[in-house]
């Protein structure tokens, strides 16, 4: 959407290093009320399973994308028996403070977003204002989960870093829904007309996905090799239209979408659904997993730790993409990031988070982490049943 492009563009000039100063939660999950002031370097938050560690990071990241990073519905985020949740925070960049707030009401299903006390015209205009990246244990699901999980990763990231992406995504989704409706009603002429409307936004999504994956593959491989002791890895964009270069013998993205829609039209009509297009794309994540030195799809062949390794490498690439777009490092929200990693890999991840990265860190873990994150300068807080102590 144009608004988002302009918002992000203007941010590029004024942004320094982002620091989360204060946070206030009301009625969010197991936090009926929570108010925090955060240290500059960040904090390590330790607490047992189910105490609210992931909930806290979920609340904070809500201010980046205005939905749950865990894929939860808004109504699930409201504290049991309450009607409204509200999350607000102040973020400082280059000496300038921005207030972000988001609220959602169960009874009216209304979401309200504010930037410095004003409601933006479109919610998408406020996307990415925080500048944060979450590393979560669930990220392994990025690797082993269904293609929709990886599309979601690409869609969220590209909505934050690629001007115009979120608008194209909204238009594309709206037209797919219309085409599906026409197909179900067996109105082929109408479906064909809607199909034409898929070409422009669809090509834009595919072009952006292709460019991001191709442009970031080397960086991903580098991070992966660093964590996994030299084992190589790669990312590959897998369009649902078939693997091919966009301007190769099979034509431009536009031509390929048009052709694919025509070819699948009768089958789509029988099933009442659009079966080809970027809404079915995937991202292949492959790596060397043993001495054979061949790249294998980690979705099928990766161990738990190998999948986590690839997921962390992917998040590091995401952090770099955000930093380039914003002109500053994001705030690192690290949800139990060292779990499942052997000592060697944990030490290498730490090194990657320490070398050349100085952004604020909010690290959660069930047990104290004996690794010198931010040079060992992080304060340690305890969390128990949604209450934080040691502040
Ligand atoms: P783990 O170490 O197992 O990952 P965690 O500290 O990350 O634990 P969270 O996922 O943050 O745990 O919190 C889970 C707790 O939040 C559970 O006790 C759950 O019942 C509670 N919870 C989840 N949703 C709500 C809600 N809408 N209202 C109140 N409590 C909720
Ligand atoms: Mg958790």
mmCIF file of C-alpha atoms and ligand atoms in Angstrom:
data_model
loop_
_atom_site.group_PDB
_atom_site.id
_atom_site.type_symbol
_atom_site.label_atom_id
_atom_site.label_comp_id
_atom_site.label_asym_id
_atom_site.label_seq_id
_atom_site.Cartn_x
_atom_site.Cartn_y
_atom_site.Cartn_z
ATOM 1 C CA UNK A 1 0.000 0.000 0.000
ATOM 2 C CA UNK A 2 1.314 3.421 -0.911
ATOM 3 C CA UNK A 3 0.913 4.720 2.628
ATOM 4 C CA UNK A 4 3.139 2.008 4.015
ATOM 5 C CA UNK A 5 5.776 2.656 1.402
ATOM 6 C CA UNK A 6 5.857 6.326 2.316
ATOM 7 C CA UNK A 7 5.856 5.593 6.030
ATOM 8 C CA UNK A 8 8.788 3.230 5.737
ATOM 9 C CA UNK A 9 10.635 5.513 3.353
ATOM 10 C CA UNK A 10 10.444 8.474 5.690
ATOM 11 C CA UNK A 11 11.607 6.241 8.556
ATOM 12 C CA UNK A 12 14.782 5.305 6.700
ATOM 13 C CA UNK A 13 16.076 8.831 7.049
ATOM 14 C CA UNK A 14 15.309 9.511 10.684
ATOM 15 C CA UNK A 15 15.911 6.171 12.390
ATOM 16 C CA UNK A 16 18.868 5.525 14.696
ATOM 17 C CA UNK A 17 19.158 2.571 17.050
ATOM 18 C CA UNK A 18 15.826 1.456 18.508
ATOM 19 C CA UNK A 19 15.351 1.081 22.266
ATOM 20 C CA UNK A 20 12.206 -0.021 23.987
ATOM 21 C CA UNK A 21 11.742 2.294 26.968
ATOM 22 C CA UNK A 22 8.415 1.499 28.608
ATOM 23 C CA UNK A 23 5.764 -1.135 28.113
ATOM 24 C CA UNK A 24 2.257 -1.303 29.431
ATOM 25 C CA UNK A 25 -0.129 -4.250 29.076
ATOM 26 C CA UNK A 26 -3.779 -4.435 30.100
ATOM 27 C CA UNK A 27 -5.810 -7.611 29.766
ATOM 28 C CA UNK A 28 -3.286 -9.356 27.536
ATOM 29 C CA UNK A 29 -3.191 -13.163 28.073
ATOM 30 C CA UNK A 30 -1.990 -13.827 31.639
ATOM 31 C CA UNK A 31 -1.160 -10.140 32.234
ATOM 32 C CA UNK A 32 -4.242 -8.373 33.653
ATOM 33 C CA UNK A 33 -1.921 -5.396 34.194
ATOM 34 C CA UNK A 34 1.806 -5.014 33.692
ATOM 35 C CA UNK A 35 3.995 -1.900 33.529
ATOM 36 C CA UNK A 36 7.716 -2.072 32.835
ATOM 37 C CA UNK A 37 10.620 0.279 32.281
ATOM 38 C CA UNK A 38 13.376 -1.453 30.362
ATOM 39 C CA UNK A 39 17.152 -1.076 30.710
ATOM 40 C CA UNK A 40 19.005 0.177 27.592
ATOM 41 C CA UNK A 41 20.935 -3.050 26.944
ATOM 42 C CA UNK A 42 17.870 -5.171 27.619
ATOM 43 C CA UNK A 43 16.962 -7.821 30.137
ATOM 44 C CA UNK A 44 16.948 -11.561 30.740
ATOM 45 C CA UNK A 45 13.550 -12.741 31.975
ATOM 46 C CA UNK A 46 13.595 -16.086 33.770
ATOM 47 C CA UNK A 47 10.525 -18.046 34.773
ATOM 48 C CA UNK A 48 8.960 -21.508 34.763
ATOM 49 C CA UNK A 49 6.902 -22.991 31.958
ATOM 50 C CA UNK A 50 3.573 -21.240 31.597
ATOM 51 C CA UNK A 51 4.634 -18.124 33.511
ATOM 52 C CA UNK A 52 4.086 -15.697 30.610
ATOM 53 C CA UNK A 53 7.485 -15.371 28.909
ATOM 54 C CA UNK A 54 6.245 -16.007 25.377
ATOM 55 C CA UNK A 55 3.082 -14.026 26.113
ATOM 56 C CA UNK A 56 5.174 -10.966 26.943
ATOM 57 C CA UNK A 57 7.155 -11.154 23.711
ATOM 58 C CA UNK A 58 3.934 -11.841 21.796
ATOM 59 C CA UNK A 59 2.470 -8.649 23.261
ATOM 60 C CA UNK A 60 5.532 -6.609 22.305
ATOM 61 C CA UNK A 61 5.721 -7.942 18.769
ATOM 62 C CA UNK A 62 2.019 -7.180 18.410
ATOM 63 C CA UNK A 63 3.168 -3.575 18.067
ATOM 64 C CA UNK A 64 5.259 -4.546 15.032
ATOM 65 C CA UNK A 65 2.674 -6.460 12.990
ATOM 66 C CA UNK A 66 -0.605 -5.935 14.928
ATOM 67 C CA UNK A 67 -1.249 -9.595 15.268
ATOM 68 C CA UNK A 68 0.168 -12.535 17.166
ATOM 69 C CA UNK A 69 3.529 -13.870 15.983
ATOM 70 C CA UNK A 70 2.304 -17.245 17.193
ATOM 71 C CA UNK A 71 -0.603 -17.154 14.752
ATOM 72 C CA UNK A 72 -3.179 -16.809 17.556
ATOM 73 C CA UNK A 73 -6.464 -15.007 16.974
ATOM 74 C CA UNK A 74 -6.963 -11.634 18.605
ATOM 75 C CA UNK A 75 -9.743 -12.973 20.800
ATOM 76 C CA UNK A 76 -7.356 -15.540 22.260
ATOM 77 C CA UNK A 77 -5.061 -12.732 23.383
ATOM 78 C CA UNK A 78 -7.624 -11.164 25.706
ATOM 79 C CA UNK A 79 -7.232 -12.243 29.344
ATOM 80 C CA UNK A 80 -9.822 -14.900 30.238
ATOM 81 C CA UNK A 81 -13.100 -13.250 31.336
ATOM 82 C CA UNK A 82 -12.090 -9.818 30.053
ATOM 83 C CA UNK A 83 -13.321 -7.905 27.001
ATOM 84 C CA UNK A 84 -10.378 -5.768 25.898
ATOM 85 C CA UNK A 85 -6.638 -5.966 25.666
ATOM 86 C CA UNK A 86 -4.343 -3.006 25.235
ATOM 87 C CA UNK A 87 -0.599 -2.974 24.571
ATOM 88 C CA UNK A 88 1.392 0.224 24.517
ATOM 89 C CA UNK A 89 5.062 1.078 24.463
ATOM 90 C CA UNK A 90 7.422 3.917 23.942
ATOM 91 C CA UNK A 91 10.336 3.400 21.618
ATOM 92 C CA UNK A 92 13.288 5.717 21.263
ATOM 93 C CA UNK A 93 15.236 6.178 18.067
ATOM 94 C CA UNK A 94 17.888 8.758 17.435
ATOM 95 C CA UNK A 95 16.741 10.735 20.461
ATOM 96 C CA UNK A 96 13.115 10.744 19.315
ATOM 97 C CA UNK A 97 10.389 8.901 21.199
ATOM 98 C CA UNK A 98 7.471 7.183 19.458
ATOM 99 C CA UNK A 99 4.385 5.956 21.301
ATOM 100 C CA UNK A 100 2.769 2.873 19.826
ATOM 101 C CA UNK A 101 -0.475 1.400 21.077
ATOM 102 C CA UNK A 102 -2.864 -1.312 19.969
ATOM 103 C CA UNK A 103 -6.112 -2.473 21.489
ATOM 104 C CA UNK A 104 -8.689 -5.069 20.581
ATOM 105 C CA UNK A 105 -12.190 -5.504 21.928
ATOM 106 C CA UNK A 106 -13.865 -8.889 21.921
ATOM 107 C CA UNK A 107 -17.458 -7.651 22.033
ATOM 108 C CA UNK A 108 -17.124 -5.259 19.074
ATOM 109 C CA UNK A 109 -14.240 -7.114 17.377
ATOM 110 C CA UNK A 110 -12.674 -3.740 16.860
ATOM 111 C CA UNK A 111 -8.944 -3.188 16.608
ATOM 112 C CA UNK A 112 -7.499 0.199 17.300
ATOM 113 C CA UNK A 113 -3.938 1.225 16.539
ATOM 114 C CA UNK A 114 -2.274 4.482 17.506
ATOM 115 C CA UNK A 115 1.038 6.038 16.565
ATOM 116 C CA UNK A 116 1.877 8.989 18.796
ATOM 117 C CA UNK A 117 -1.761 9.179 19.859
ATOM 118 C CA UNK A 118 -3.178 9.311 16.305
ATOM 119 C CA UNK A 119 -4.979 6.556 14.476
ATOM 120 C CA UNK A 120 -3.334 5.945 11.085
ATOM 121 C CA UNK A 121 -5.633 5.925 8.057
ATOM 122 C CA UNK A 122 -4.828 2.274 7.448
ATOM 123 C CA UNK A 123 -3.472 -0.252 9.877
ATOM 124 C CA UNK A 124 -0.779 -1.103 7.346
ATOM 125 C CA UNK A 125 0.567 2.452 7.670
ATOM 126 C CA UNK A 126 1.686 1.581 11.211
ATOM 127 C CA UNK A 127 3.393 -1.716 10.311
ATOM 128 C CA UNK A 128 7.039 -2.018 11.256
ATOM 129 C CA UNK A 129 7.129 1.188 13.330
ATOM 130 C CA UNK A 130 8.580 -0.681 16.286
ATOM 131 C CA UNK A 131 11.467 -2.388 14.495
ATOM 132 C CA UNK A 132 11.765 -5.752 16.248
ATOM 133 C CA UNK A 133 12.521 -9.329 15.399
ATOM 134 C CA UNK A 134 11.398 -12.401 17.357
ATOM 135 C CA UNK A 135 13.443 -15.555 17.651
ATOM 136 C CA UNK A 136 11.148 -18.221 19.043
ATOM 137 C CA UNK A 137 11.329 -21.927 19.782
ATOM 138 C CA UNK A 138 8.341 -22.336 17.480
ATOM 139 C CA UNK A 139 10.516 -21.088 14.608
ATOM 140 C CA UNK A 140 11.466 -24.713 13.948
ATOM 141 C CA UNK A 141 7.963 -24.952 12.588
ATOM 142 C CA UNK A 142 9.113 -22.590 9.856
ATOM 143 C CA UNK A 143 11.273 -25.432 8.668
ATOM 144 C CA UNK A 144 9.144 -28.521 9.339
ATOM 145 C CA UNK A 145 5.675 -26.994 9.022
ATOM 146 C CA UNK A 146 3.446 -26.701 5.981
ATOM 147 C CA UNK A 147 4.230 -24.319 3.088
ATOM 148 C CA UNK A 148 1.712 -21.849 4.551
ATOM 149 C CA UNK A 149 4.053 -21.353 7.518
ATOM 150 C CA UNK A 150 6.914 -20.313 5.213
ATOM 151 C CA UNK A 151 4.637 -18.140 3.057
ATOM 152 C CA UNK A 152 3.572 -16.388 6.240
ATOM 153 C CA UNK A 153 7.226 -15.757 7.075
ATOM 154 C CA UNK A 154 7.856 -14.232 3.645
ATOM 155 C CA UNK A 155 4.620 -12.231 3.704
ATOM 156 C CA UNK A 156 5.244 -10.699 7.125
ATOM 157 C CA UNK A 157 8.873 -9.881 6.412
ATOM 158 C CA UNK A 158 8.231 -8.478 2.933
ATOM 159 C CA UNK A 159 5.305 -6.439 4.275
ATOM 160 C CA UNK A 160 7.808 -4.838 6.656
ATOM 161 C CA UNK A 161 10.680 -4.290 4.261
ATOM 162 C CA UNK A 162 9.249 -4.076 0.753
ATOM 163 C CA UNK A 163 7.293 -0.970 -0.236
ATOM 164 C CA UNK A 164 3.951 -1.841 -1.821
ATOM 165 C CA UNK A 165 4.058 -5.508 -0.817
ATOM 166 C CA UNK A 166 1.301 -5.466 1.780
ATOM 167 C CA UNK A 167 -1.046 -3.650 -0.598
ATOM 168 C CA UNK A 168 -0.391 -6.176 -3.374
ATOM 169 C CA UNK A 169 -0.978 -8.990 -0.890
ATOM 170 C CA UNK A 170 -4.319 -7.551 0.222
ATOM 171 C CA UNK A 171 -5.464 -7.006 -3.384
ATOM 172 C CA UNK A 172 -4.341 -10.471 -4.428
ATOM 173 C CA UNK A 173 -6.139 -12.177 -1.527
ATOM 174 C CA UNK A 174 -9.330 -10.229 -2.133
ATOM 175 C CA UNK A 175 -9.367 -11.199 -5.822
ATOM 176 C CA UNK A 176 -8.637 -14.886 -5.103
ATOM 177 C CA UNK A 177 -11.661 -14.903 -2.776
ATOM 178 C CA UNK A 178 -13.828 -13.339 -5.523
ATOM 179 C CA UNK A 179 -12.576 -15.761 -8.169
ATOM 180 C CA UNK A 180 -13.228 -18.719 -5.849
ATOM 181 C CA UNK A 181 -16.738 -17.465 -5.202
ATOM 182 C CA UNK A 182 -17.409 -17.176 -8.964
ATOM 183 C CA UNK A 183 -15.947 -20.670 -9.513
ATOM 184 C CA UNK A 184 -18.212 -22.139 -6.844
ATOM 185 C CA UNK A 185 -21.205 -20.523 -8.540
ATOM 186 C CA UNK A 186 -19.991 -21.925 -11.868
ATOM 187 C CA UNK A 187 -19.840 -18.436 -13.405
ATOM 188 C CA UNK A 188 -16.801 -19.001 -15.601
ATOM 189 C CA UNK A 189 -16.841 -15.655 -17.408
ATOM 190 C CA UNK A 190 -16.856 -13.833 -14.078
ATOM 191 C CA UNK A 191 -14.105 -16.101 -12.749
ATOM 192 C CA UNK A 192 -12.022 -15.337 -15.849
ATOM 193 C CA UNK A 193 -12.420 -11.599 -15.286
ATOM 194 C CA UNK A 194 -11.332 -11.942 -11.657
ATOM 195 C CA UNK A 195 -8.410 -14.079 -12.847
ATOM 196 C CA UNK A 196 -7.150 -11.120 -14.881
ATOM 197 C CA UNK A 197 -7.125 -9.117 -11.672
ATOM 198 C CA UNK A 198 -4.725 -11.632 -10.101
ATOM 199 C CA UNK A 199 -1.957 -11.060 -12.614
ATOM 200 C CA UNK A 200 -0.603 -7.679 -11.501
ATOM 201 C CA UNK A 201 -0.622 -8.165 -7.695
ATOM 202 C CA UNK A 202 0.381 -11.823 -8.090
ATOM 203 C CA UNK A 203 3.396 -10.943 -10.218
ATOM 204 C CA UNK A 204 4.409 -8.292 -7.709
ATOM 205 C CA UNK A 205 4.354 -10.806 -4.850
ATOM 206 C CA UNK A 206 6.312 -13.361 -6.844
ATOM 207 C CA UNK A 207 8.885 -10.857 -8.000
ATOM 208 C CA UNK A 208 9.461 -9.624 -4.433
ATOM 209 C CA UNK A 209 9.680 -13.141 -3.018
ATOM 210 C CA UNK A 210 12.054 -14.259 -5.765
ATOM 211 C CA UNK A 211 14.282 -11.215 -5.335
ATOM 212 C CA UNK A 212 14.424 -11.479 -1.540
ATOM 213 C CA UNK A 213 15.220 -15.195 -1.500
ATOM 214 C CA UNK A 214 17.824 -14.982 -4.276
ATOM 215 C CA UNK A 215 19.417 -11.895 -2.733
ATOM 216 C CA UNK A 216 19.588 -13.330 0.784
ATOM 217 C CA UNK A 217 20.588 -16.903 0.036
ATOM 218 C CA UNK A 218 24.301 -16.320 0.427
ATOM 219 C CA UNK A 219 23.857 -14.568 3.762
ATOM 220 C CA UNK A 220 21.617 -17.385 4.995
ATOM 221 C CA UNK A 221 24.208 -19.966 3.927
ATOM 222 C CA UNK A 222 26.908 -17.993 5.746
ATOM 223 C CA UNK A 223 24.984 -17.845 9.044
ATOM 224 C CA UNK A 224 24.046 -21.498 8.738
ATOM 225 C CA UNK A 225 27.636 -22.544 8.127
ATOM 226 C CA UNK A 226 28.802 -20.481 11.101
ATOM 227 C CA UNK A 227 26.340 -22.126 13.491
ATOM 228 C CA UNK A 228 26.570 -25.617 12.044
ATOM 229 C CA UNK A 229 30.352 -25.830 11.853
ATOM 230 C CA UNK A 230 30.739 -25.313 8.123
ATOM 231 C CA UNK A 231 27.748 -27.284 6.877
ATOM 232 C CA UNK A 232 26.351 -25.514 3.845
ATOM 233 C CA UNK A 233 22.696 -24.675 3.294
ATOM 234 C CA UNK A 234 20.496 -22.833 0.848
ATOM 235 C CA UNK A 235 17.126 -21.208 0.386
ATOM 236 C CA UNK A 236 15.105 -21.637 -2.767
ATOM 237 C CA UNK A 237 11.932 -19.860 -3.755
ATOM 238 C CA UNK A 238 9.502 -22.477 -5.060
ATOM 239 C CA UNK A 239 6.644 -20.816 -6.957
ATOM 240 C CA UNK A 240 3.517 -22.902 -7.241
ATOM 241 C CA UNK A 241 3.694 -22.226 -10.986
ATOM 242 C CA UNK A 242 6.803 -24.378 -11.220
ATOM 243 C CA UNK A 243 10.508 -23.755 -10.704
ATOM 244 C CA UNK A 244 11.847 -21.449 -13.404
ATOM 245 C CA UNK A 245 13.610 -18.181 -13.779
ATOM 246 C CA UNK A 246 11.147 -15.302 -14.142
ATOM 247 C CA UNK A 247 12.449 -14.058 -17.491
ATOM 248 C CA UNK A 248 13.542 -17.439 -18.809
ATOM 249 C CA UNK A 249 11.949 -19.408 -21.622
ATOM 250 C CA UNK A 250 8.712 -19.645 -19.672
ATOM 251 C CA UNK A 251 8.151 -15.857 -19.723
ATOM 252 C CA UNK A 252 7.549 -13.088 -17.193
ATOM 253 C CA UNK A 253 5.777 -13.633 -13.882
ATOM 254 C CA UNK A 254 2.677 -12.007 -15.417
ATOM 255 C CA UNK A 255 2.664 -14.347 -18.415
ATOM 256 C CA UNK A 256 3.261 -17.365 -16.233
ATOM 257 C CA UNK A 257 0.366 -16.522 -13.926
ATOM 258 C CA UNK A 258 -1.950 -15.906 -16.888
ATOM 259 C CA UNK A 259 -0.953 -19.186 -18.506
ATOM 260 C CA UNK A 260 -1.253 -21.177 -15.277
ATOM 261 C CA UNK A 261 -4.730 -19.765 -14.606
ATOM 262 C CA UNK A 262 -5.902 -20.624 -18.105
ATOM 263 C CA UNK A 263 -4.495 -24.138 -17.844
ATOM 264 C CA UNK A 264 -6.073 -24.833 -14.471
ATOM 265 C CA UNK A 265 -9.401 -23.165 -15.228
ATOM 266 C CA UNK A 266 -11.503 -26.267 -15.837
ATOM 267 C CA UNK A 267 -9.971 -28.103 -12.878
ATOM 268 C CA UNK A 268 -10.458 -24.969 -10.712
ATOM 269 C CA UNK A 269 -14.105 -24.832 -11.817
ATOM 270 C CA UNK A 270 -14.661 -28.474 -10.826
ATOM 271 C CA UNK A 271 -13.170 -27.911 -7.392
ATOM 272 C CA UNK A 272 -14.449 -24.390 -6.874
ATOM 273 C CA UNK A 273 -11.031 -23.100 -5.845
ATOM 274 C CA UNK A 274 -8.008 -21.349 -7.387
ATOM 275 C CA UNK A 275 -5.312 -23.995 -7.297
ATOM 276 C CA UNK A 276 -2.321 -22.136 -8.745
ATOM 277 C CA UNK A 277 -0.653 -18.863 -7.897
ATOM 278 C CA UNK A 278 1.500 -17.282 -5.204
ATOM 279 C CA UNK A 279 -1.015 -18.241 -2.499
ATOM 280 C CA UNK A 280 0.387 -21.769 -2.930
ATOM 281 C CA UNK A 281 4.118 -20.882 -3.082
ATOM 282 C CA UNK A 282 6.785 -22.431 -0.882
ATOM 283 C CA UNK A 283 10.301 -21.709 0.299
ATOM 284 C CA UNK A 284 12.615 -24.721 0.276
ATOM 285 C CA UNK A 285 15.184 -24.814 3.090
ATOM 286 C CA UNK A 286 17.963 -27.268 2.431
ATOM 287 C CA UNK A 287 21.228 -28.147 4.132
ATOM 288 C CA UNK A 288 23.963 -30.695 4.391
ATOM 289 C CA UNK A 289 22.893 -33.021 7.204
ATOM 290 C CA UNK A 290 25.639 -35.655 7.191
ATOM 291 C CA UNK A 291 28.999 -36.693 5.761
ATOM 292 C CA UNK A 292 27.503 -37.242 2.305
ATOM 293 C CA UNK A 293 27.687 -33.473 1.797
ATOM 294 C CA UNK A 294 24.465 -33.361 -0.209
ATOM 295 C CA UNK A 295 21.801 -30.744 0.337
ATOM 296 C CA UNK A 296 18.599 -32.267 1.683
ATOM 297 C CA UNK A 297 15.278 -30.709 2.476
ATOM 298 C CA UNK A 298 15.311 -30.020 6.215
ATOM 299 C CA UNK A 299 11.532 -30.331 6.327
ATOM 300 C CA UNK A 300 11.883 -34.070 5.751
ATOM 301 C CA UNK A 301 15.410 -34.857 6.878
ATOM 302 C CA UNK A 302 16.483 -32.304 9.481
ATOM 303 C CA UNK A 303 16.958 -33.194 13.156
ATOM 304 C CA UNK A 304 15.419 -30.937 15.814
ATOM 305 C CA UNK A 305 18.687 -29.069 16.302
ATOM 306 C CA UNK A 306 19.365 -28.838 12.565
ATOM 307 C CA UNK A 307 15.948 -27.299 11.974
ATOM 308 C CA UNK A 308 16.483 -24.836 14.800
ATOM 309 C CA UNK A 309 19.846 -23.941 13.320
ATOM 310 C CA UNK A 310 18.261 -23.136 9.944
ATOM 311 C CA UNK A 311 15.442 -21.215 11.635
ATOM 312 C CA UNK A 312 17.913 -19.081 13.594
ATOM 313 C CA UNK A 313 19.927 -18.396 10.433
ATOM 314 C CA UNK A 314 16.692 -17.300 8.751
ATOM 315 C CA UNK A 315 15.832 -14.949 11.633
ATOM 316 C CA UNK A 316 19.323 -13.435 11.507
ATOM 317 C CA UNK A 317 18.791 -12.723 7.817
ATOM 318 C CA UNK A 318 15.411 -11.216 8.705
ATOM 319 C CA UNK A 319 17.076 -8.987 11.316
ATOM 320 C CA UNK A 320 19.574 -7.772 8.703
ATOM 321 C CA UNK A 321 16.801 -7.081 6.174
ATOM 322 C CA UNK A 322 14.946 -5.028 8.769
ATOM 323 C CA UNK A 323 18.100 -3.188 9.790
ATOM 324 C CA UNK A 324 18.805 -2.223 6.173
ATOM 325 C CA UNK A 325 15.251 -1.055 5.662
ATOM 326 C CA UNK A 326 15.099 0.924 8.904
ATOM 327 C CA UNK A 327 18.677 2.146 8.974
ATOM 328 C CA UNK A 328 19.028 0.783 12.507
ATOM 329 C CA UNK A 329 19.191 -2.489 14.336
ATOM 330 C CA UNK A 330 15.930 -4.011 15.477
ATOM 331 C CA UNK A 331 15.153 -4.864 19.087
ATOM 332 C CA UNK A 332 15.894 -8.573 19.552
ATOM 333 C CA UNK A 333 13.093 -10.511 21.249
ATOM 334 C CA UNK A 334 14.680 -13.874 22.018
ATOM 335 C CA UNK A 335 12.232 -16.456 23.302
ATOM 336 C CA UNK A 336 14.252 -19.316 24.766
ATOM 337 C CA UNK A 337 16.575 -19.042 21.765
ATOM 338 C CA UNK A 338 19.304 -21.369 23.054
ATOM 339 C CA UNK A 339 16.984 -24.293 23.787
ATOM 340 C CA UNK A 340 17.616 -27.503 21.826
ATOM 341 C CA UNK A 341 21.069 -26.372 20.727
ATOM 342 C CA UNK A 342 24.182 -28.242 21.788
ATOM 343 C CA UNK A 343 26.875 -26.252 23.602
ATOM 344 C CA UNK A 344 28.920 -25.601 20.495
ATOM 345 C CA UNK A 345 25.969 -24.324 18.467
ATOM 346 C CA UNK A 346 24.696 -22.226 21.379
ATOM 347 C CA UNK A 347 28.129 -20.579 21.671
ATOM 348 C CA UNK A 348 28.159 -19.845 17.942
ATOM 349 C CA UNK A 349 24.650 -18.361 18.020
ATOM 350 C CA UNK A 350 25.779 -16.185 20.906
ATOM 351 C CA UNK A 351 28.774 -15.075 18.873
ATOM 352 C CA UNK A 352 26.500 -14.142 15.962
ATOM 353 C CA UNK A 353 24.241 -12.159 18.289
ATOM 354 C CA UNK A 354 27.224 -10.374 19.834
ATOM 355 C CA UNK A 355 29.419 -9.691 16.816
ATOM 356 C CA UNK A 356 28.449 -6.463 15.125
ATOM 357 C CA UNK A 357 25.081 -6.426 16.883
ATOM 358 C CA UNK A 358 24.440 -4.118 19.780
ATOM 359 C CA UNK A 359 20.641 -3.786 19.645
ATOM 360 C CA UNK A 360 18.581 -4.115 22.820
ATOM 361 C CA UNK A 361 17.871 -7.741 23.796
ATOM 362 C CA UNK A 362 14.879 -9.147 25.660
ATOM 363 C CA UNK A 363 15.772 -12.747 26.328
ATOM 364 C CA UNK A 364 13.436 -15.193 28.035
ATOM 365 C CA UNK A 365 14.330 -18.639 29.332
ATOM 366 C CA UNK A 366 13.038 -21.151 31.902
ATOM 367 C CA UNK A 367 16.480 -21.251 33.557
ATOM 368 C CA UNK A 368 19.213 -18.595 33.799
ATOM 369 C CA UNK A 369 21.358 -18.612 30.662
ATOM 370 C CA UNK A 370 25.064 -18.776 31.440
ATOM 371 C CA UNK A 371 26.145 -17.039 28.271
ATOM 372 C CA UNK A 372 27.569 -13.516 28.242
ATOM 373 C CA UNK A 373 24.862 -11.883 26.142
ATOM 374 C CA UNK A 374 25.568 -8.194 25.601
ATOM 375 C CA UNK A 375 28.825 -8.818 27.374
ATOM 376 C CA UNK A 376 26.994 -10.194 30.436
ATOM 377 C CA UNK A 377 25.447 -6.780 31.126
ATOM 378 C CA UNK A 378 21.783 -7.832 31.061
ATOM 379 C CA UNK A 379 19.745 -7.417 34.230
ATOM 380 C CA UNK A 380 17.945 -10.574 35.373
ATOM 381 C CA UNK A 381 14.258 -10.438 36.161
ATOM 382 C CA UNK A 382 11.945 -13.215 37.356
ATOM 383 C CA UNK A 383 8.500 -13.918 36.021
ATOM 384 C CA UNK A 384 5.862 -15.960 37.826
ATOM 385 C CA UNK A 385 2.204 -16.224 36.828
ATOM 386 C CA UNK A 386 2.262 -13.001 34.863
ATOM 387 C CA UNK A 387 4.052 -10.985 37.559
ATOM 388 C CA UNK A 388 7.594 -9.711 37.011
ATOM 389 C CA UNK A 389 9.922 -9.108 39.932
ATOM 390 C CA UNK A 390 13.480 -7.890 40.333
ATOM 391 C CA UNK A 391 12.628 -4.848 38.235
HETATM 392 P P1 LIG B 1 7.159 -22.003 28.374
HETATM 393 O O1 LIG B 1 8.431 -21.934 29.163
HETATM 394 O O2 LIG B 1 6.475 -23.306 28.562
HETATM 395 O O3 LIG B 1 7.306 -21.616 26.954
HETATM 396 P P2 LIG B 1 5.899 -19.443 28.875
HETATM 397 O O4 LIG B 1 6.360 -18.740 30.112
HETATM 398 O O5 LIG B 1 6.417 -18.990 27.600
HETATM 399 O O6 LIG B 1 6.146 -20.992 29.103
HETATM 400 P P3 LIG B 1 3.377 -18.498 28.001
HETATM 401 O O7 LIG B 1 3.100 -19.194 26.752
HETATM 402 O O8 LIG B 1 3.852 -17.121 27.942
HETATM 403 O O9 LIG B 1 4.335 -19.424 28.879
HETATM 404 O O10 LIG B 1 2.138 -18.445 28.964
HETATM 405 C C1 LIG B 1 1.267 -19.458 29.035
HETATM 406 C C2 LIG B 1 0.281 -19.151 30.128
HETATM 407 O O11 LIG B 1 -0.593 -18.108 29.713
HETATM 408 C C3 LIG B 1 -0.516 -20.390 30.371
HETATM 409 O O12 LIG B 1 -0.600 -20.614 31.731
HETATM 410 C C4 LIG B 1 -1.859 -20.042 29.771
HETATM 411 O O13 LIG B 1 -2.880 -20.653 30.442
HETATM 412 C C5 LIG B 1 -1.913 -18.542 29.930
HETATM 413 N N1 LIG B 1 -2.817 -17.911 28.950
HETATM 414 C C6 LIG B 1 -2.829 -18.074 27.623
HETATM 415 N N2 LIG B 1 -3.807 -17.333 27.070
HETATM 416 C C7 LIG B 1 -4.424 -16.706 28.076
HETATM 417 C C8 LIG B 1 -5.518 -15.810 28.160
HETATM 418 N N3 LIG B 1 -6.166 -15.402 27.067
HETATM 419 N N4 LIG B 1 -5.893 -15.356 29.381
HETATM 420 C C9 LIG B 1 -5.229 -15.757 30.500
HETATM 421 N N5 LIG B 1 -4.196 -16.613 30.485
HETATM 422 C C10 LIG B 1 -3.788 -17.075 29.296
HETATM 423 MG MG1 LIG B 2 7.196 -19.959 25.942
#
